[in-house]
Amino acid sequence: GGRAAAHPRLAPHAARVSAGLAETRDVLRPSGRDWAALAALAIANWAFDILALFAAAHAVGIAVPPHGVALAYFAAQAAGSALPLLPGGLGAIETSMAAALAALGAALAPAVAAVALYRLVSYWAVVAVGWAAWVALREGPRVPARARARAARAGRLAMDGLCAASSGMALGMGYGAAASAEPRRR
């Protein structure tokens, strides 16, 4: 490392890179307030992930208490960290999460369905949105205005559908002011 930076042809470039890295380090030095905001966002991320798993479990008919869902979630995260074979803990997280839900009293098929639904929303939908954003940022200026308008309209329809589905799920679970007093039939 030191001999390469001392090379006559590389020295000017190495000095520029070193100065740029030092400047970046100084800019990216988080304050106590930044660390507090990061911690709050991390906790919110965990809470929303646990709520997504809870909603997926209830969507397939599993009646697991919130603390049980939290336990299944954190056990799965630990398994995904212990076995980092694939990105996102694929495989290890799903297996341990379904096993934890089954250990909490759920039948295996609904537990697998709940985990599949949860991962579809919390992992694969995020991956799809990321790829779509990458394509939009990379190809956006080259896409004709008419195609952009159609894509925007499709996005609005999808968001309207998601909002309607989530409010319907909230009503079906008994949350919301207009929840029906009639018992649900299965």
Short mmCIF file of N, CA and C in Angstrom, two decimals:
data_model
loop_
_atom_site.label_atom_id
_atom_site.label_comp_id
_atom_site.label_asym_id
_atom_site.label_seq_id
_atom_site.Cartn_x
_atom_site.Cartn_y
_atom_site.Cartn_z
N GLY A 1 0.80 -1.17 0.00
CA GLY A 1 0.00 0.00 0.00
C GLY A 1 0.85 1.25 0.00
N GLY A 2 1.85 1.36 0.91
CA GLY A 2 2.66 2.57 1.01
C GLY A 2 3.58 2.75 -0.17
N ARG A 3 4.11 1.63 -0.70
CA ARG A 3 5.01 1.73 -1.85
C ARG A 3 4.26 2.17 -3.09
N ALA A 4 3.02 1.73 -3.27
CA ALA A 4 2.23 2.13 -4.43
C ALA A 4 1.92 3.63 -4.36
N ALA A 5 1.60 4.15 -3.17
CA ALA A 5 1.29 5.57 -3.03
C ALA A 5 2.52 6.43 -3.23
N ALA A 6 3.71 5.86 -3.01
CA ALA A 6 4.94 6.62 -3.20
C ALA A 6 5.43 6.59 -4.64
N HIS A 7 4.83 5.79 -5.47
CA HIS A 7 5.24 5.71 -6.87
C HIS A 7 5.02 7.06 -7.54
N PRO A 8 6.00 7.51 -8.35
CA PRO A 8 5.90 8.85 -8.94
C PRO A 8 4.63 9.09 -9.76
N ARG A 9 4.14 8.09 -10.44
CA ARG A 9 2.93 8.29 -11.26
C ARG A 9 1.65 8.21 -10.43
N LEU A 10 1.69 7.47 -9.33
CA LEU A 10 0.50 7.29 -8.51
C LEU A 10 0.37 8.29 -7.37
N ALA A 11 1.48 8.88 -6.96
CA ALA A 11 1.48 9.76 -5.79
C ALA A 11 0.47 10.91 -5.89
N PRO A 12 0.38 11.63 -7.03
CA PRO A 12 -0.61 12.73 -7.09
C PRO A 12 -2.05 12.22 -6.95
N HIS A 13 -2.33 11.07 -7.57
CA HIS A 13 -3.68 10.52 -7.49
C HIS A 13 -3.99 10.03 -6.08
N ALA A 14 -3.00 9.39 -5.45
CA ALA A 14 -3.18 8.89 -4.09
C ALA A 14 -3.41 10.04 -3.12
N ALA A 15 -2.69 11.13 -3.31
CA ALA A 15 -2.87 12.29 -2.43
C ALA A 15 -4.27 12.88 -2.59
N ARG A 16 -4.76 12.97 -3.85
CA ARG A 16 -6.10 13.50 -4.10
C ARG A 16 -7.17 12.60 -3.47
N VAL A 17 -7.00 11.29 -3.65
CA VAL A 17 -7.97 10.35 -3.08
C VAL A 17 -7.95 10.42 -1.55
N SER A 18 -6.77 10.49 -0.97
CA SER A 18 -6.65 10.56 0.48
C SER A 18 -7.30 11.83 1.02
N ALA A 19 -7.08 12.96 0.35
CA ALA A 19 -7.70 14.21 0.78
C ALA A 19 -9.22 14.14 0.65
N GLY A 20 -9.70 13.54 -0.42
CA GLY A 20 -11.15 13.40 -0.62
C GLY A 20 -11.78 12.52 0.45
N LEU A 21 -11.09 11.42 0.80
CA LEU A 21 -11.61 10.54 1.85
C LEU A 21 -11.63 11.23 3.20
N ALA A 22 -10.60 12.01 3.50
CA ALA A 22 -10.56 12.74 4.78
C ALA A 22 -11.69 13.76 4.84
N GLU A 23 -11.95 14.45 3.73
CA GLU A 23 -13.04 15.42 3.69
C GLU A 23 -14.39 14.73 3.86
N THR A 24 -14.56 13.60 3.20
CA THR A 24 -15.81 12.84 3.32
C THR A 24 -16.01 12.34 4.74
N ARG A 25 -14.94 11.86 5.36
CA ARG A 25 -15.03 11.38 6.74
C ARG A 25 -15.50 12.49 7.66
N ASP A 26 -14.98 13.69 7.46
CA ASP A 26 -15.37 14.81 8.31
C ASP A 26 -16.83 15.20 8.09
N VAL A 27 -17.30 15.12 6.85
CA VAL A 27 -18.69 15.46 6.55
C VAL A 27 -19.63 14.41 7.11
N LEU A 28 -19.22 13.15 7.07
CA LEU A 28 -20.09 12.06 7.49
C LEU A 28 -19.97 11.70 8.97
N ARG A 29 -19.37 12.53 9.75
CA ARG A 29 -19.24 12.25 11.18
C ARG A 29 -20.57 12.58 11.86
N PRO A 30 -21.34 11.55 12.24
CA PRO A 30 -22.66 11.81 12.81
C PRO A 30 -22.58 12.38 14.23
N SER A 31 -23.52 13.26 14.51
CA SER A 31 -23.62 13.84 15.85
C SER A 31 -24.45 12.92 16.74
N GLY A 32 -24.57 13.26 17.99
CA GLY A 32 -25.40 12.50 18.91
C GLY A 32 -26.86 12.49 18.46
N ARG A 33 -27.30 13.61 17.94
CA ARG A 33 -28.67 13.72 17.44
C ARG A 33 -28.87 12.81 16.24
N ASP A 34 -27.86 12.72 15.36
CA ASP A 34 -27.95 11.82 14.20
C ASP A 34 -28.04 10.37 14.65
N TRP A 35 -27.23 9.99 15.65
CA TRP A 35 -27.26 8.62 16.16
C TRP A 35 -28.63 8.32 16.78
N ALA A 36 -29.21 9.28 17.48
CA ALA A 36 -30.53 9.08 18.08
C ALA A 36 -31.59 8.88 17.00
N ALA A 37 -31.51 9.68 15.94
CA ALA A 37 -32.46 9.53 14.83
C ALA A 37 -32.29 8.18 14.16
N LEU A 38 -31.05 7.75 13.96
CA LEU A 38 -30.80 6.44 13.36
C LEU A 38 -31.34 5.32 14.23
N ALA A 39 -31.16 5.41 15.53
CA ALA A 39 -31.68 4.39 16.44
C ALA A 39 -33.20 4.36 16.40
N ALA A 40 -33.83 5.53 16.38
CA ALA A 40 -35.29 5.58 16.32
C ALA A 40 -35.80 4.98 15.02
N LEU A 41 -35.15 5.26 13.92
CA LEU A 41 -35.56 4.69 12.63
C LEU A 41 -35.35 3.18 12.60
N ALA A 42 -34.28 2.70 13.21
CA ALA A 42 -34.05 1.25 13.26
C ALA A 42 -35.14 0.56 14.07
N ILE A 43 -35.52 1.15 15.20
CA ILE A 43 -36.58 0.57 16.03
C ILE A 43 -37.91 0.61 15.28
N ALA A 44 -38.18 1.70 14.58
CA ALA A 44 -39.41 1.79 13.79
C ALA A 44 -39.41 0.74 12.69
N ASN A 45 -38.27 0.51 12.07
CA ASN A 45 -38.17 -0.52 11.03
C ASN A 45 -38.51 -1.89 11.61
N TRP A 46 -37.95 -2.22 12.77
CA TRP A 46 -38.27 -3.50 13.42
C TRP A 46 -39.75 -3.58 13.76
N ALA A 47 -40.29 -2.51 14.30
CA ALA A 47 -41.70 -2.52 14.70
C ALA A 47 -42.61 -2.74 13.50
N PHE A 48 -42.34 -2.05 12.40
CA PHE A 48 -43.17 -2.23 11.20
C PHE A 48 -42.98 -3.61 10.58
N ASP A 49 -41.79 -4.16 10.66
CA ASP A 49 -41.56 -5.52 10.18
C ASP A 49 -42.37 -6.52 11.02
N ILE A 50 -42.35 -6.35 12.32
CA ILE A 50 -43.11 -7.24 13.20
C ILE A 50 -44.60 -7.09 12.94
N LEU A 51 -45.06 -5.85 12.74
CA LEU A 51 -46.48 -5.63 12.41
C LEU A 51 -46.85 -6.28 11.08
N ALA A 52 -45.94 -6.24 10.11
CA ALA A 52 -46.20 -6.89 8.82
C ALA A 52 -46.33 -8.40 8.99
N LEU A 53 -45.46 -8.99 9.80
CA LEU A 53 -45.56 -10.43 10.06
C LEU A 53 -46.85 -10.74 10.82
N PHE A 54 -47.20 -9.91 11.78
CA PHE A 54 -48.44 -10.07 12.55
C PHE A 54 -49.65 -10.02 11.61
N ALA A 55 -49.66 -9.05 10.70
CA ALA A 55 -50.78 -8.91 9.75
C ALA A 55 -50.83 -10.11 8.81
N ALA A 56 -49.66 -10.59 8.35
CA ALA A 56 -49.64 -11.75 7.46
C ALA A 56 -50.15 -12.99 8.18
N ALA A 57 -49.79 -13.15 9.45
CA ALA A 57 -50.26 -14.30 10.23
C ALA A 57 -51.78 -14.23 10.38
N HIS A 58 -52.29 -13.06 10.69
CA HIS A 58 -53.74 -12.93 10.85
C HIS A 58 -54.46 -13.07 9.51
N ALA A 59 -53.82 -12.67 8.42
CA ALA A 59 -54.44 -12.78 7.10
C ALA A 59 -54.66 -14.24 6.71
N VAL A 60 -53.81 -15.14 7.18
CA VAL A 60 -53.98 -16.56 6.86
C VAL A 60 -54.66 -17.33 7.99
N GLY A 61 -55.14 -16.63 9.00
CA GLY A 61 -55.92 -17.26 10.05
C GLY A 61 -55.14 -17.76 11.25
N ILE A 62 -53.91 -17.32 11.43
CA ILE A 62 -53.12 -17.72 12.59
C ILE A 62 -53.37 -16.72 13.71
N ALA A 63 -53.77 -17.20 14.87
CA ALA A 63 -54.01 -16.34 16.03
C ALA A 63 -52.82 -16.46 16.98
N VAL A 64 -51.77 -15.73 16.67
CA VAL A 64 -50.56 -15.72 17.50
C VAL A 64 -50.51 -14.37 18.20
N PRO A 65 -50.20 -14.33 19.49
CA PRO A 65 -50.14 -13.04 20.18
C PRO A 65 -48.97 -12.20 19.66
N PRO A 66 -49.07 -10.88 19.78
CA PRO A 66 -48.00 -10.01 19.27
C PRO A 66 -46.62 -10.34 19.82
N HIS A 67 -46.53 -10.71 21.10
CA HIS A 67 -45.21 -11.03 21.65
C HIS A 67 -44.66 -12.32 21.03
N GLY A 68 -45.54 -13.24 20.64
CA GLY A 68 -45.11 -14.46 19.96
C GLY A 68 -44.58 -14.15 18.57
N VAL A 69 -45.25 -13.23 17.88
CA VAL A 69 -44.80 -12.83 16.55
C VAL A 69 -43.43 -12.13 16.65
N ALA A 70 -43.29 -11.29 17.67
CA ALA A 70 -42.00 -10.62 17.87
C ALA A 70 -40.89 -11.64 18.14
N LEU A 71 -41.20 -12.64 18.94
CA LEU A 71 -40.23 -13.69 19.22
C LEU A 71 -39.84 -14.44 17.95
N ALA A 72 -40.85 -14.80 17.14
CA ALA A 72 -40.58 -15.49 15.87
C ALA A 72 -39.73 -14.61 14.95
N TYR A 73 -40.03 -13.32 14.91
CA TYR A 73 -39.28 -12.39 14.05
C TYR A 73 -37.81 -12.32 14.48
N PHE A 74 -37.57 -12.11 15.77
CA PHE A 74 -36.19 -11.95 16.22
C PHE A 74 -35.41 -13.27 16.15
N ALA A 75 -36.09 -14.39 16.36
CA ALA A 75 -35.43 -15.68 16.20
C ALA A 75 -35.01 -15.89 14.75
N ALA A 76 -35.88 -15.49 13.83
CA ALA A 76 -35.56 -15.62 12.40
C ALA A 76 -34.42 -14.69 12.01
N GLN A 77 -34.39 -13.48 12.55
CA GLN A 77 -33.30 -12.56 12.25
C GLN A 77 -31.98 -13.10 12.77
N ALA A 78 -32.01 -13.72 13.94
CA ALA A 78 -30.79 -14.31 14.49
C ALA A 78 -30.32 -15.47 13.61
N ALA A 79 -31.26 -16.28 13.14
CA ALA A 79 -30.90 -17.39 12.26
C ALA A 79 -30.33 -16.87 10.94
N GLY A 80 -30.92 -15.80 10.40
CA GLY A 80 -30.42 -15.22 9.15
C GLY A 80 -29.03 -14.64 9.31
N SER A 81 -28.73 -14.11 10.49
CA SER A 81 -27.40 -13.56 10.76
C SER A 81 -26.39 -14.67 11.00
N ALA A 82 -26.83 -15.76 11.62
CA ALA A 82 -25.93 -16.87 11.92
C ALA A 82 -25.59 -17.68 10.68
N LEU A 83 -26.50 -17.72 9.71
CA LEU A 83 -26.29 -18.47 8.48
C LEU A 83 -26.38 -17.55 7.27
N PRO A 84 -25.40 -16.67 7.09
CA PRO A 84 -25.49 -15.70 5.98
C PRO A 84 -25.06 -16.30 4.64
N LEU A 85 -25.75 -17.35 4.23
CA LEU A 85 -25.39 -18.00 2.97
C LEU A 85 -25.89 -17.23 1.76
N LEU A 86 -27.07 -16.66 1.86
CA LEU A 86 -27.66 -15.94 0.74
C LEU A 86 -28.02 -14.52 1.18
N PRO A 87 -28.14 -13.60 0.24
CA PRO A 87 -28.50 -12.22 0.60
C PRO A 87 -29.88 -12.16 1.25
N GLY A 88 -30.01 -11.27 2.21
CA GLY A 88 -31.29 -11.08 2.88
C GLY A 88 -31.68 -12.24 3.78
N GLY A 89 -30.75 -13.14 4.05
CA GLY A 89 -31.05 -14.29 4.89
C GLY A 89 -32.02 -15.27 4.25
N LEU A 90 -32.12 -15.23 2.91
CA LEU A 90 -33.07 -16.09 2.22
C LEU A 90 -32.86 -17.55 2.61
N GLY A 91 -33.93 -18.21 2.89
CA GLY A 91 -33.87 -19.61 3.28
C GLY A 91 -33.84 -19.77 4.79
N ALA A 92 -32.83 -19.23 5.42
CA ALA A 92 -32.69 -19.37 6.87
C ALA A 92 -33.81 -18.62 7.59
N ILE A 93 -34.11 -17.42 7.14
CA ILE A 93 -35.14 -16.62 7.80
C ILE A 93 -36.51 -17.27 7.63
N GLU A 94 -36.83 -17.68 6.41
CA GLU A 94 -38.14 -18.27 6.16
C GLU A 94 -38.34 -19.55 6.97
N THR A 95 -37.32 -20.41 6.95
CA THR A 95 -37.41 -21.68 7.65
C THR A 95 -37.58 -21.48 9.15
N SER A 96 -36.73 -20.65 9.74
CA SER A 96 -36.81 -20.46 11.19
C SER A 96 -38.08 -19.70 11.59
N MET A 97 -38.56 -18.78 10.74
CA MET A 97 -39.78 -18.05 11.07
C MET A 97 -40.99 -18.98 11.03
N ALA A 98 -41.07 -19.84 10.02
CA ALA A 98 -42.18 -20.79 9.94
C ALA A 98 -42.11 -21.79 11.09
N ALA A 99 -40.90 -22.24 11.43
CA ALA A 99 -40.75 -23.17 12.55
C ALA A 99 -41.16 -22.50 13.87
N ALA A 100 -40.81 -21.24 14.05
CA ALA A 100 -41.18 -20.53 15.28
C ALA A 100 -42.69 -20.35 15.37
N LEU A 101 -43.33 -20.00 14.25
CA LEU A 101 -44.79 -19.87 14.27
C LEU A 101 -45.46 -21.21 14.56
N ALA A 102 -44.90 -22.28 13.99
CA ALA A 102 -45.45 -23.62 14.26
C ALA A 102 -45.24 -23.99 15.72
N ALA A 103 -44.10 -23.63 16.28
CA ALA A 103 -43.85 -23.92 17.70
C ALA A 103 -44.79 -23.13 18.61
N LEU A 104 -45.29 -22.00 18.12
CA LEU A 104 -46.22 -21.19 18.90
C LEU A 104 -47.66 -21.66 18.75
N GLY A 105 -47.87 -22.77 18.02
CA GLY A 105 -49.20 -23.35 17.93
C GLY A 105 -49.85 -23.29 16.56
N ALA A 106 -49.23 -22.68 15.58
CA ALA A 106 -49.83 -22.61 14.25
C ALA A 106 -49.58 -23.92 13.52
N ALA A 107 -50.51 -24.29 12.65
CA ALA A 107 -50.29 -25.45 11.79
C ALA A 107 -49.20 -25.08 10.78
N LEU A 108 -48.51 -26.08 10.27
CA LEU A 108 -47.36 -25.81 9.40
C LEU A 108 -47.75 -25.10 8.11
N ALA A 109 -48.83 -25.54 7.45
CA ALA A 109 -49.21 -24.92 6.17
C ALA A 109 -49.56 -23.43 6.34
N PRO A 110 -50.39 -23.05 7.31
CA PRO A 110 -50.64 -21.61 7.49
C PRO A 110 -49.38 -20.84 7.91
N ALA A 111 -48.50 -21.47 8.69
CA ALA A 111 -47.26 -20.78 9.09
C ALA A 111 -46.41 -20.49 7.87
N VAL A 112 -46.29 -21.46 6.97
CA VAL A 112 -45.51 -21.25 5.74
C VAL A 112 -46.18 -20.19 4.87
N ALA A 113 -47.52 -20.21 4.79
CA ALA A 113 -48.24 -19.20 4.01
C ALA A 113 -48.03 -17.81 4.59
N ALA A 114 -48.08 -17.69 5.91
CA ALA A 114 -47.87 -16.38 6.54
C ALA A 114 -46.47 -15.86 6.26
N VAL A 115 -45.48 -16.74 6.37
CA VAL A 115 -44.10 -16.32 6.12
C VAL A 115 -43.92 -15.95 4.64
N ALA A 116 -44.52 -16.71 3.74
CA ALA A 116 -44.42 -16.39 2.31
C ALA A 116 -45.04 -15.03 2.02
N LEU A 117 -46.20 -14.77 2.61
CA LEU A 117 -46.86 -13.47 2.42
C LEU A 117 -46.01 -12.34 3.00
N TYR A 118 -45.50 -12.57 4.20
CA TYR A 118 -44.64 -11.56 4.84
C TYR A 118 -43.41 -11.26 3.99
N ARG A 119 -42.71 -12.30 3.51
CA ARG A 119 -41.50 -12.08 2.71
C ARG A 119 -41.83 -11.47 1.36
N LEU A 120 -42.99 -11.79 0.80
CA LEU A 120 -43.40 -11.19 -0.46
C LEU A 120 -43.50 -9.68 -0.31
N VAL A 121 -44.09 -9.24 0.80
CA VAL A 121 -44.27 -7.82 1.03
C VAL A 121 -42.99 -7.15 1.52
N SER A 122 -42.33 -7.76 2.51
CA SER A 122 -41.21 -7.09 3.16
C SER A 122 -39.88 -7.24 2.44
N TYR A 123 -39.75 -8.21 1.54
CA TYR A 123 -38.46 -8.40 0.85
C TYR A 123 -38.62 -8.23 -0.65
N TRP A 124 -39.46 -9.06 -1.26
CA TRP A 124 -39.55 -9.05 -2.72
C TRP A 124 -40.19 -7.79 -3.26
N ALA A 125 -41.17 -7.23 -2.59
CA ALA A 125 -41.76 -5.96 -3.06
C ALA A 125 -40.74 -4.84 -2.97
N VAL A 126 -39.92 -4.85 -1.93
CA VAL A 126 -38.88 -3.83 -1.79
C VAL A 126 -37.84 -3.98 -2.89
N VAL A 127 -37.47 -5.21 -3.20
CA VAL A 127 -36.52 -5.46 -4.29
C VAL A 127 -37.10 -4.96 -5.61
N ALA A 128 -38.38 -5.25 -5.86
CA ALA A 128 -39.01 -4.81 -7.11
C ALA A 128 -39.06 -3.29 -7.20
N VAL A 129 -39.39 -2.65 -6.10
CA VAL A 129 -39.43 -1.17 -6.10
C VAL A 129 -38.03 -0.61 -6.33
N GLY A 130 -37.03 -1.23 -5.74
CA GLY A 130 -35.65 -0.78 -5.96
C GLY A 130 -35.23 -0.89 -7.41
N TRP A 131 -35.53 -2.03 -8.03
CA TRP A 131 -35.19 -2.19 -9.45
C TRP A 131 -35.97 -1.19 -10.31
N ALA A 132 -37.25 -0.99 -10.00
CA ALA A 132 -38.04 -0.02 -10.77
C ALA A 132 -37.47 1.39 -10.62
N ALA A 133 -37.05 1.74 -9.41
CA ALA A 133 -36.45 3.06 -9.19
C ALA A 133 -35.13 3.18 -9.96
N TRP A 134 -34.34 2.12 -9.96
CA TRP A 134 -33.08 2.16 -10.70
C TRP A 134 -33.34 2.35 -12.18
N VAL A 135 -34.31 1.62 -12.73
CA VAL A 135 -34.63 1.75 -14.16
C VAL A 135 -35.15 3.16 -14.43
N ALA A 136 -36.02 3.67 -13.55
CA ALA A 136 -36.58 5.01 -13.76
C ALA A 136 -35.49 6.07 -13.72
N LEU A 137 -34.54 5.94 -12.79
CA LEU A 137 -33.48 6.92 -12.70
C LEU A 137 -32.51 6.81 -13.88
N ARG A 138 -32.26 5.60 -14.30
CA ARG A 138 -31.31 5.39 -15.39
C ARG A 138 -31.93 5.67 -16.76
N GLU A 139 -33.15 5.19 -16.96
CA GLU A 139 -33.78 5.29 -18.28
C GLU A 139 -34.83 6.40 -18.37
N GLY A 140 -35.16 7.01 -17.25
CA GLY A 140 -36.22 8.01 -17.21
C GLY A 140 -36.15 9.08 -18.28
N PRO A 141 -34.99 9.73 -18.46
CA PRO A 141 -34.93 10.78 -19.47
C PRO A 141 -35.16 10.28 -20.89
N ARG A 142 -34.92 8.98 -21.13
CA ARG A 142 -35.08 8.45 -22.48
C ARG A 142 -36.47 7.90 -22.75
N VAL A 143 -37.29 7.75 -21.72
CA VAL A 143 -38.63 7.20 -21.89
C VAL A 143 -39.56 8.30 -22.38
N PRO A 144 -40.36 8.01 -23.42
CA PRO A 144 -41.29 9.03 -23.94
C PRO A 144 -42.29 9.48 -22.86
N ALA A 145 -42.74 10.71 -22.96
CA ALA A 145 -43.66 11.29 -21.97
C ALA A 145 -44.94 10.47 -21.86
N ARG A 146 -45.44 9.95 -22.97
CA ARG A 146 -46.67 9.15 -22.96
C ARG A 146 -46.48 7.88 -22.11
N ALA A 147 -45.35 7.21 -22.25
CA ALA A 147 -45.08 6.00 -21.47
C ALA A 147 -44.91 6.34 -19.99
N ARG A 148 -44.26 7.48 -19.70
CA ARG A 148 -44.12 7.90 -18.30
C ARG A 148 -45.48 8.17 -17.68
N ALA A 149 -46.39 8.80 -18.44
CA ALA A 149 -47.74 9.09 -17.94
C ALA A 149 -48.50 7.80 -17.65
N ARG A 150 -48.38 6.80 -18.54
CA ARG A 150 -49.03 5.51 -18.32
C ARG A 150 -48.48 4.82 -17.08
N ALA A 151 -47.16 4.87 -16.90
CA ALA A 151 -46.54 4.25 -15.72
C ALA A 151 -46.99 4.95 -14.44
N ALA A 152 -47.09 6.28 -14.48
CA ALA A 152 -47.54 7.03 -13.31
C ALA A 152 -48.99 6.68 -12.98
N ARG A 153 -49.84 6.54 -14.01
CA ARG A 153 -51.23 6.16 -13.80
C ARG A 153 -51.33 4.76 -13.19
N ALA A 154 -50.51 3.83 -13.71
CA ALA A 154 -50.51 2.46 -13.17
C ALA A 154 -50.04 2.47 -11.72
N GLY A 155 -49.05 3.29 -11.40
CA GLY A 155 -48.57 3.39 -10.02
C GLY A 155 -49.63 3.93 -9.09
N ARG A 156 -50.37 4.95 -9.55
CA ARG A 156 -51.46 5.49 -8.73
C ARG A 156 -52.54 4.44 -8.50
N LEU A 157 -52.89 3.68 -9.55
CA LEU A 157 -53.89 2.62 -9.39
C LEU A 157 -53.42 1.56 -8.40
N ALA A 158 -52.15 1.19 -8.48
CA ALA A 158 -51.60 0.19 -7.56
C ALA A 158 -51.64 0.72 -6.13
N MET A 159 -51.26 1.97 -5.94
CA MET A 159 -51.28 2.54 -4.59
C MET A 159 -52.71 2.65 -4.06
N ASP A 160 -53.65 3.02 -4.93
CA ASP A 160 -55.06 3.07 -4.50
C ASP A 160 -55.53 1.69 -4.09
N GLY A 161 -55.14 0.67 -4.85
CA GLY A 161 -55.51 -0.71 -4.51
C GLY A 161 -54.90 -1.15 -3.19
N LEU A 162 -53.63 -0.80 -2.96
CA LEU A 162 -52.99 -1.16 -1.70
C LEU A 162 -53.66 -0.47 -0.53
N CYS A 163 -54.00 0.81 -0.71
CA CYS A 163 -54.66 1.55 0.37
C CYS A 163 -56.03 0.95 0.67
N ALA A 164 -56.77 0.59 -0.38
CA ALA A 164 -58.09 -0.02 -0.18
C ALA A 164 -57.96 -1.37 0.49
N ALA A 165 -56.96 -2.16 0.07
CA ALA A 165 -56.76 -3.48 0.67
C ALA A 165 -56.36 -3.36 2.13
N SER A 166 -55.50 -2.41 2.45
CA SER A 166 -55.07 -2.27 3.84
C SER A 166 -56.20 -1.77 4.72
N SER A 167 -57.02 -0.86 4.21
CA SER A 167 -58.15 -0.40 5.03
C SER A 167 -59.18 -1.52 5.16
N GLY A 168 -59.36 -2.33 4.13
CA GLY A 168 -60.27 -3.47 4.22
C GLY A 168 -59.76 -4.49 5.21
N MET A 169 -58.44 -4.71 5.23
CA MET A 169 -57.86 -5.66 6.18
C MET A 169 -58.05 -5.13 7.60
N ALA A 170 -57.87 -3.82 7.78
CA ALA A 170 -58.04 -3.25 9.12
C ALA A 170 -59.48 -3.40 9.58
N LEU A 171 -60.42 -3.20 8.67
CA LEU A 171 -61.82 -3.38 9.05
C LEU A 171 -62.12 -4.84 9.33
N GLY A 172 -61.57 -5.74 8.53
CA GLY A 172 -61.80 -7.17 8.71
C GLY A 172 -61.22 -7.68 10.01
N MET A 173 -60.16 -7.06 10.49
CA MET A 173 -59.54 -7.49 11.74
C MET A 173 -60.21 -6.82 12.94
N GLY A 174 -61.20 -5.95 12.68
CA GLY A 174 -61.89 -5.31 13.78
C GLY A 174 -61.29 -3.98 14.19
N TYR A 175 -60.35 -3.46 13.41
CA TYR A 175 -59.76 -2.16 13.72
C TYR A 175 -60.46 -1.13 12.86
N GLY A 176 -60.78 0.00 13.40
CA GLY A 176 -61.42 1.05 12.62
C GLY A 176 -62.80 1.35 13.17
N ALA A 177 -63.25 2.58 12.91
CA ALA A 177 -64.50 3.04 13.49
C ALA A 177 -65.71 2.36 12.85
N ALA A 178 -65.62 1.98 11.58
CA ALA A 178 -66.77 1.46 10.88
C ALA A 178 -66.77 -0.07 10.82
N ALA A 179 -66.09 -0.71 11.74
CA ALA A 179 -66.03 -2.18 11.72
C ALA A 179 -67.42 -2.75 11.93
N SER A 180 -67.71 -3.78 11.19
CA SER A 180 -69.02 -4.41 11.26
C SER A 180 -69.21 -5.13 12.57
N ALA A 181 -70.43 -5.06 13.12
CA ALA A 181 -70.72 -5.74 14.38
C ALA A 181 -71.08 -7.20 14.12
N GLU A 182 -71.34 -7.55 12.88
CA GLU A 182 -71.69 -8.92 12.52
C GLU A 182 -70.44 -9.80 12.57
N PRO A 183 -70.53 -10.98 13.16
CA PRO A 183 -69.36 -11.86 13.23
C PRO A 183 -68.94 -12.32 11.84
N ARG A 184 -67.64 -12.52 11.69
CA ARG A 184 -67.10 -12.98 10.41
C ARG A 184 -67.38 -14.47 10.23
N ARG A 185 -67.72 -14.84 9.02
CA ARG A 185 -67.94 -16.26 8.70
C ARG A 185 -66.79 -16.74 7.85
N ARG A 186 -66.34 -17.95 8.12
CA ARG A 186 -65.21 -18.50 7.33
C ARG A 186 -65.69 -19.72 6.60
#
